Short mmCIF file of C-alpha atoms in Angstrom, two decimals:
data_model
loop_
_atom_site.label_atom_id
_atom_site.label_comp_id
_atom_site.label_asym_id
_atom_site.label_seq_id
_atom_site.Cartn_x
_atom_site.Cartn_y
_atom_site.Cartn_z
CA UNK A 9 44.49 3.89 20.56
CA UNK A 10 42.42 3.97 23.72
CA UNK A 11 44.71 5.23 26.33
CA UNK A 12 42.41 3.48 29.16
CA UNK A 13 44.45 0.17 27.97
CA UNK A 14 47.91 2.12 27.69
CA UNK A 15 49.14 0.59 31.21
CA UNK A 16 52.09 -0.94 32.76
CA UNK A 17 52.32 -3.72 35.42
CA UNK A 18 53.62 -3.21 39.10
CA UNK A 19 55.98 -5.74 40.78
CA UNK A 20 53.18 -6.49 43.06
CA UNK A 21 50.25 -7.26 40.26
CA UNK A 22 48.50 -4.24 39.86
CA UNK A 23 48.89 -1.89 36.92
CA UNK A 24 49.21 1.96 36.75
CA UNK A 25 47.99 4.25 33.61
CA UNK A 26 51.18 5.42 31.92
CA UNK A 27 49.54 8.65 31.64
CA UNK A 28 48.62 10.66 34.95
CA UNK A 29 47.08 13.73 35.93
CA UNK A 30 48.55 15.76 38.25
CA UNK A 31 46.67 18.09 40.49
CA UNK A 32 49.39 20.03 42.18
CA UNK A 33 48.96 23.96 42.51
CA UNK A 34 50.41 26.77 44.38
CA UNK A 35 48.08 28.28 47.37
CA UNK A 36 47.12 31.25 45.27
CA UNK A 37 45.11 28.50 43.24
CA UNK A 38 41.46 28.23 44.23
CA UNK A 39 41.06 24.66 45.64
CA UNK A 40 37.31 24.81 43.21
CA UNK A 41 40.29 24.68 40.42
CA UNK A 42 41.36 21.01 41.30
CA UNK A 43 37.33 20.29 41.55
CA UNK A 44 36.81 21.39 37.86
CA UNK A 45 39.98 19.86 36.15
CA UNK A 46 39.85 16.60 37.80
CA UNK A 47 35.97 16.13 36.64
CA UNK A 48 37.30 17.24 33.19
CA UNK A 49 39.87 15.29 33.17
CA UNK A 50 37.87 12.13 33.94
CA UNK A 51 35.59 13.24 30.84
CA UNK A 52 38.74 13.08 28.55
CA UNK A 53 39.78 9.94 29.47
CA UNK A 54 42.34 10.61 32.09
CA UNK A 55 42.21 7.27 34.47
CA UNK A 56 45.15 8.05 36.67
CA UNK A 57 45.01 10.92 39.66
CA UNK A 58 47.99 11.65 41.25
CA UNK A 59 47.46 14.34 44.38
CA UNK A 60 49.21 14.13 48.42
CA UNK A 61 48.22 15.40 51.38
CA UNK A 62 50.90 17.98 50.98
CA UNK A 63 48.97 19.78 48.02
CA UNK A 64 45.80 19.92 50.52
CA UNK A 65 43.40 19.50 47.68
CA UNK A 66 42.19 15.84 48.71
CA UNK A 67 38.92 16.79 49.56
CA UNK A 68 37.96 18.54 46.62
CA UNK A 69 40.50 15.84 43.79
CA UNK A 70 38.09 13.19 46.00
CA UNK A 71 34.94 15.18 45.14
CA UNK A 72 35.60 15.06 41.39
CA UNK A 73 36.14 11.06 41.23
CA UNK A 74 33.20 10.52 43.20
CA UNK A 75 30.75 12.50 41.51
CA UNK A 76 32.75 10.93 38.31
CA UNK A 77 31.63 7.74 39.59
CA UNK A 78 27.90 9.01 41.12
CA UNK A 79 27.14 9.84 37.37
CA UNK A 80 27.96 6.59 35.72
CA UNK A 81 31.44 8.17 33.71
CA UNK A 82 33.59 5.68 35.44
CA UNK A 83 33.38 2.67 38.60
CA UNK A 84 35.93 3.10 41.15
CA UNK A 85 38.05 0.35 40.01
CA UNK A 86 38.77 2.14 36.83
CA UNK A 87 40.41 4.66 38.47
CA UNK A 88 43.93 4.62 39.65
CA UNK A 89 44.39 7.52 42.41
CA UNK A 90 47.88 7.75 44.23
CA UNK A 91 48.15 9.72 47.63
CA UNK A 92 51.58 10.75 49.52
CA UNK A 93 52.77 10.46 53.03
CA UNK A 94 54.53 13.72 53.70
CA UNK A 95 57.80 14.46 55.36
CA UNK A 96 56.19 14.91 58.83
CA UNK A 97 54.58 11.51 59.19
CA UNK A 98 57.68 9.64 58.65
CA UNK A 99 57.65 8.47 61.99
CA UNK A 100 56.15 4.30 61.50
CA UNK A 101 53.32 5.13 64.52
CA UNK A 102 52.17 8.44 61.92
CA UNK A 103 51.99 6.42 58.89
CA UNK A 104 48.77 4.85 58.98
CA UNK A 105 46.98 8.29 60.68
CA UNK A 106 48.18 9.89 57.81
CA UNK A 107 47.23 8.06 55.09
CA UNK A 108 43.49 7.25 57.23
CA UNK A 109 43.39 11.46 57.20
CA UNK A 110 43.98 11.26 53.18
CA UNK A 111 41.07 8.88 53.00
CA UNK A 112 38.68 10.75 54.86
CA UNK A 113 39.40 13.91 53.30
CA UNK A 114 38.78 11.88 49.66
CA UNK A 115 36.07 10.08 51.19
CA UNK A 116 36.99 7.11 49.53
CA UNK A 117 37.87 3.63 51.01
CA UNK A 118 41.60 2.84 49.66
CA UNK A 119 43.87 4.14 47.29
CA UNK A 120 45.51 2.88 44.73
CA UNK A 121 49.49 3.70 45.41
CA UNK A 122 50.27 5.35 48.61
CA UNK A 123 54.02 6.66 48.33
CA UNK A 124 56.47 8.01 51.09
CA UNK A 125 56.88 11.67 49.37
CA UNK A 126 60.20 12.40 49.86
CA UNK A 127 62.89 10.40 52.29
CA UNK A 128 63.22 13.69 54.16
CA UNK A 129 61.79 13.23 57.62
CA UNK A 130 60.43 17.00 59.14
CA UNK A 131 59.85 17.17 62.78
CA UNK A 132 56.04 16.05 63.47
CA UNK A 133 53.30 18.43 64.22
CA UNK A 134 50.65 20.29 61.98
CA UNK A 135 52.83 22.24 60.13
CA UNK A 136 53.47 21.47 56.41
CA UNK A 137 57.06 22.78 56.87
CA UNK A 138 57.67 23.50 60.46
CA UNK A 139 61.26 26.12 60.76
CA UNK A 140 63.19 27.79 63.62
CA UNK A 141 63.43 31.62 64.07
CA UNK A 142 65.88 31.62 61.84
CA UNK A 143 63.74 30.03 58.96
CA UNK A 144 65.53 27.01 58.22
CA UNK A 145 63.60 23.70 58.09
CA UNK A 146 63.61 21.17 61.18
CA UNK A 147 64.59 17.65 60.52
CA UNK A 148 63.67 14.70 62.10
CA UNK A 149 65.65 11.24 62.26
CA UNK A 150 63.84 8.73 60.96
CA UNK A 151 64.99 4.96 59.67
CA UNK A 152 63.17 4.91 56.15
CA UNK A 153 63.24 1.42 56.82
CA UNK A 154 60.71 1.28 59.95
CA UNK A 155 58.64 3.90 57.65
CA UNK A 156 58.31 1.52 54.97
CA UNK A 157 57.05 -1.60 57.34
CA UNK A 158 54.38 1.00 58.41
CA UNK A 159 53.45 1.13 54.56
CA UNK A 160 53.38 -2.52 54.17
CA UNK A 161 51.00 -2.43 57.16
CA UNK A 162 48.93 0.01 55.47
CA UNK A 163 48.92 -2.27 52.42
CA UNK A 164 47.53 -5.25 54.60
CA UNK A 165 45.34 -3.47 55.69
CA UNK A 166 43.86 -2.74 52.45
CA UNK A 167 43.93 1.13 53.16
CA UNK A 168 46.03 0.98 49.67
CA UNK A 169 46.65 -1.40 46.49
CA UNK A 170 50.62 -0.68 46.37
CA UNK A 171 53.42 1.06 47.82
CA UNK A 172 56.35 2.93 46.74
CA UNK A 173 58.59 5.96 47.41
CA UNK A 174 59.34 9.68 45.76
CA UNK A 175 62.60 11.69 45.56
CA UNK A 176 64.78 8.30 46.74
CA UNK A 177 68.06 7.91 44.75
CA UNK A 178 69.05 4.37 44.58
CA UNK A 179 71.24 3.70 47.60
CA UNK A 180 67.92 4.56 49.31
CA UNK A 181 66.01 2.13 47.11
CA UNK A 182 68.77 -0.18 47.51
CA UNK A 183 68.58 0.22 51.72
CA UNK A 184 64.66 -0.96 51.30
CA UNK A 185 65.52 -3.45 48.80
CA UNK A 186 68.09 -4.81 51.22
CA UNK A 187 65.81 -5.26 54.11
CA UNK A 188 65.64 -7.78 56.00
CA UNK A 189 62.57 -9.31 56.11
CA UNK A 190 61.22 -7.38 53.52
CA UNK A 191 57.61 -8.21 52.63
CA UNK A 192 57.13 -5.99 49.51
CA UNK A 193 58.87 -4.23 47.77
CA UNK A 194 58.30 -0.14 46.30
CA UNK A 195 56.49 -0.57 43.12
CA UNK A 196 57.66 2.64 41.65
CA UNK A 197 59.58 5.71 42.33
CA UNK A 198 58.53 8.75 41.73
CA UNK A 199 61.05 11.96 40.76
CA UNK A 200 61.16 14.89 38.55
CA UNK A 201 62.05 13.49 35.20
CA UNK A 202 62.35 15.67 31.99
CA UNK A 203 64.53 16.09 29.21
CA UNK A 204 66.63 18.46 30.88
CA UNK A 205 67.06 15.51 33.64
CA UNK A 206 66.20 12.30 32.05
CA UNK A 207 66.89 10.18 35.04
CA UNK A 208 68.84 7.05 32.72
CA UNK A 209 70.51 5.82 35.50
CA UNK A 210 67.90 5.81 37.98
CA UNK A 211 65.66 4.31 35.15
CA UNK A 212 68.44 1.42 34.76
CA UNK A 213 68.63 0.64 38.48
CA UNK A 214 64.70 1.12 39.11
CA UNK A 215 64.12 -1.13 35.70
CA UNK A 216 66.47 -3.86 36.98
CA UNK A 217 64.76 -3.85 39.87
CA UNK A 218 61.56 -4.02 38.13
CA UNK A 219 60.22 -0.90 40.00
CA UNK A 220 58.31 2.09 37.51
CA UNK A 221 60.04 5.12 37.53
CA UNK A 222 56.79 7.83 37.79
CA UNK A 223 57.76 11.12 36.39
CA UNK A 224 56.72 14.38 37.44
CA UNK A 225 57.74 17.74 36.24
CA UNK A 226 57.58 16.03 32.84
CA UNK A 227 58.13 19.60 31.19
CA UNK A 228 59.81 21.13 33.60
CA UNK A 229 58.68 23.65 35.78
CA UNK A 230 55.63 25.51 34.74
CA UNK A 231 55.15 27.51 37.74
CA UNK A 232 57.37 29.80 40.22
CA UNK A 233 56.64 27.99 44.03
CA UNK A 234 59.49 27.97 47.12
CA UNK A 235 60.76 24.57 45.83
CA UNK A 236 61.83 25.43 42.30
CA UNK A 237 64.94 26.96 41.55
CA UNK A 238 64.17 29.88 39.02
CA UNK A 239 67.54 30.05 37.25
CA UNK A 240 66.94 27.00 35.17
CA UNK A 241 66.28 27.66 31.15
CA UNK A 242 62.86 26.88 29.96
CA UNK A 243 62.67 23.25 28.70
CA UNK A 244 59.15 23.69 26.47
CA UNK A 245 61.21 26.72 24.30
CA UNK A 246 64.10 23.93 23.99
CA UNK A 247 65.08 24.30 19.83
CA UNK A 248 65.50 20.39 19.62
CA UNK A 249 62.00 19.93 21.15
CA UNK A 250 60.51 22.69 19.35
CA UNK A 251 61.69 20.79 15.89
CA UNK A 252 60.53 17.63 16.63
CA UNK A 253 57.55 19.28 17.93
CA UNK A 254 56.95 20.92 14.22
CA UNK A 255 57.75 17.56 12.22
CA UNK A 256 55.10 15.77 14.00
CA UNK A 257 52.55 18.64 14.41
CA UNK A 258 52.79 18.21 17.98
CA UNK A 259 53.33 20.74 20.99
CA UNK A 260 56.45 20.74 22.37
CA UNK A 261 55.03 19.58 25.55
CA UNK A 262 53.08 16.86 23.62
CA UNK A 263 56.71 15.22 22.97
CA UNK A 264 57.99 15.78 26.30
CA UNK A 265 55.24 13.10 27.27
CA UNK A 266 55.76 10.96 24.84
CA UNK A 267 59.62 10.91 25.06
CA UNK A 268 58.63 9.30 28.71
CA UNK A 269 55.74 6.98 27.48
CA UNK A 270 58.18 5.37 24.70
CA UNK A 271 61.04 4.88 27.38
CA UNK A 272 58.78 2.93 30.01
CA UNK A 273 57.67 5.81 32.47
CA UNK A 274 54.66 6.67 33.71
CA UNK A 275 54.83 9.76 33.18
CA UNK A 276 52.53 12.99 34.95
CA UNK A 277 50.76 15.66 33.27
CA UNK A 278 49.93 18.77 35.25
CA UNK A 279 47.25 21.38 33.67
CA UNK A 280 44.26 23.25 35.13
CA UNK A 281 43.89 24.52 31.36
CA UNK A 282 40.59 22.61 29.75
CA UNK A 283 42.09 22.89 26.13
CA UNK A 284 45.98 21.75 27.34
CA UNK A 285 44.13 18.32 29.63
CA UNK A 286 42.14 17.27 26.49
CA UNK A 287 44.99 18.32 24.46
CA UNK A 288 47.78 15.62 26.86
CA UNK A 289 45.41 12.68 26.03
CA UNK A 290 46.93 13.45 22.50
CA UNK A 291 50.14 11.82 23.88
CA UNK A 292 48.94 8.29 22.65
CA UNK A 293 48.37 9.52 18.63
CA UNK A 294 51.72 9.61 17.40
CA UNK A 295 54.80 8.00 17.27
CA UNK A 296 58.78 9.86 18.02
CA UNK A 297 61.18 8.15 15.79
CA UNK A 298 64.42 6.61 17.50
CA UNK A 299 66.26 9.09 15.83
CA UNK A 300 63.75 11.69 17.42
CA UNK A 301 64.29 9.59 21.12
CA UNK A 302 68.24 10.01 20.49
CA UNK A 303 67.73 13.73 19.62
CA UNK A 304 65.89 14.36 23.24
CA UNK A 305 68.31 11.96 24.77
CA UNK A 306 71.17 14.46 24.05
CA UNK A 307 69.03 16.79 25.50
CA UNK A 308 70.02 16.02 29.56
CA UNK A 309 72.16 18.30 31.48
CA UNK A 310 70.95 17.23 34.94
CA UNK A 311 69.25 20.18 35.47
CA UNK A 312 67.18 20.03 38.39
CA UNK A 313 63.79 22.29 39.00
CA UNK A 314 63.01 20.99 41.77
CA UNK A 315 66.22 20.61 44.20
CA UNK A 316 64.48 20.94 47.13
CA UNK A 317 67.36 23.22 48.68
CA UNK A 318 66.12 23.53 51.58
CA UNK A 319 66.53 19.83 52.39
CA UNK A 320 70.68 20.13 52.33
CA UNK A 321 72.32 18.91 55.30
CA UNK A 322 69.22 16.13 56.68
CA UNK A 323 71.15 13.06 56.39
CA UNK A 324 68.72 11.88 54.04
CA UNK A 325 68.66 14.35 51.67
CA UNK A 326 68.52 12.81 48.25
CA UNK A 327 70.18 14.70 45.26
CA UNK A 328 74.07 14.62 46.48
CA UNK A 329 74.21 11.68 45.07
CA UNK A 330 74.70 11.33 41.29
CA UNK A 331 71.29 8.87 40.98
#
């Protein structure tokens, strides 16, 4: 199957890959890294990019599509890229700044999806994650609501193709939904989604609301950062995963993905590993059974990687409530 045709269509027209690559990294990674595996992951067929400001790789995730495109592997339009605002350009008058800063950096003249990245405003300024003395993270206020008419703005303006959010549960989905005068609505949210957190309820509601859940952390957490909680039990050495795995001559992680692709979510996969990149376009060559989709279903036990603890106690922080 060619995956290039593997896509699924937004509430606003346009259609997203089901199958992303993620560029995310910790610091220690050289930025050259995201250079190399975005060009490579271009060769292999990869059509979606998903990076944000946050992961300050832009420049170099940019560099890779445009010398993808300089040497005839792809046109722009074939690739679907998808940048995020981050937590300290919440405020409406930062929106479009932020997202013209993303451009220049990619040195390219939209994106494709431009998402809030998580609902919890940070105060403004030029730090990532500005704290007190005391370390603990300073929160804005911001109305989500007078964020997103800065995104609609954006979308106007043809700065981006779509919009949507990260990291909202659904009573913030349901507060944009609810807007009045709204003029679009999110096309997709995107939140860690695994089968150690399968998200069904959030799928339901987003589904419903014909908005594509967008998973990330689609096999858990791979690597030790300040945002993941290190207690939680490895979901690639799962026993039910590793069976299924073996039936189908698939890697565990292989069936993580396509657990997501047979539900209806566009789902992320994050590797600077040449052989594992190639090896994720292998998502689209075989089948789970339902009794295999059932299995991983029983798997959930809403265990969270990414909790974002440090977010507890901003009004907006998302994960008190159940989904």
């Amino acid at each position: 199957m060619d995956p290039k045709s593997q896509r699924v269509k937004f509430n606003d027209g346009h259609f997203i890959p089901v199958l992303g690559f993620g560029t995310y990294a910790p610091e220690e990674v050289p930025k050259s890294e995201a250079l190399e595996a975005t060009k490579f992951a271009i060769e292999v067929g990869f059509r979606h990019v998903d990076s944000a400001h946050l992961y300050q790789n832009e420049e170099q995730v940019g560099q890779a599509i445009r010398s993808k495109i300089a040497d005839g592997t792809v046109k722009r339009e074939d690739i679907f890229y998808t940048s995020k605002l981050w937590c300290n350009s919440l405020q409406p008058e930062l929106v479009r700044p932020a997202l013209e800063k993303s451009l220049q950096n990619l040195q390219l003249d939209y994106v494709d999806l431009y998402i809030i990245h998580s609902p919890v405003s940070l105060k403004p300024g030029n730090k990532f994650v500005p704290k007190d003395e005391s370390g603990k993270l300073i929160f804005d206020s911001v109305d989500l609501c007078h964020t997103w008419e800065a995104l609609e703005k954006c979308k106007d303006a043809g700065l981006t193709k779509s919009i949507g959010v990260s990291n909202f549960n659904h009573k913030q989905l349901e507060k944009i939904l609810n807007k009045r005068g709204l003029k679009y609505k999110p096309v997709c949210n995107q939140v860690e989604c695994h089968p150690y957190l399968n998200q069904s309820k959030l799928l339901e509601f987003c589904k419903s609301h014909d908005i594509v859940l967008v998973a990330y952390a689609a096999l858990g957490a791979q690597l030790l950062s300040e945002w993941v909680n290190s207690n939680n039990p490895v979901l690639l050495e799962d026993p039910v995963l590793c069976a299924i795995a073996k039936k189908h001559k698939q890697t565990p992680a292989l069936v993580a993905l396509r657990y997501q692709v047979q539900r209806g979510v566009v789902v992320l996969a994050k590797s600077f590993n040449k052989k594992r990149i190639k090896e994720n376009m292998q998502v689209f060559d075989f089948e789970l059974t339902p009794e295999d989709m059932k299995a991983i279903d029983g798997l959930n036990r809403n265990t969270r990687y990414y909790d974002f603890q440090q977010g507890i106690g901003h009004p907006e922080y998302p994960f008190s409530e159940e989904y």
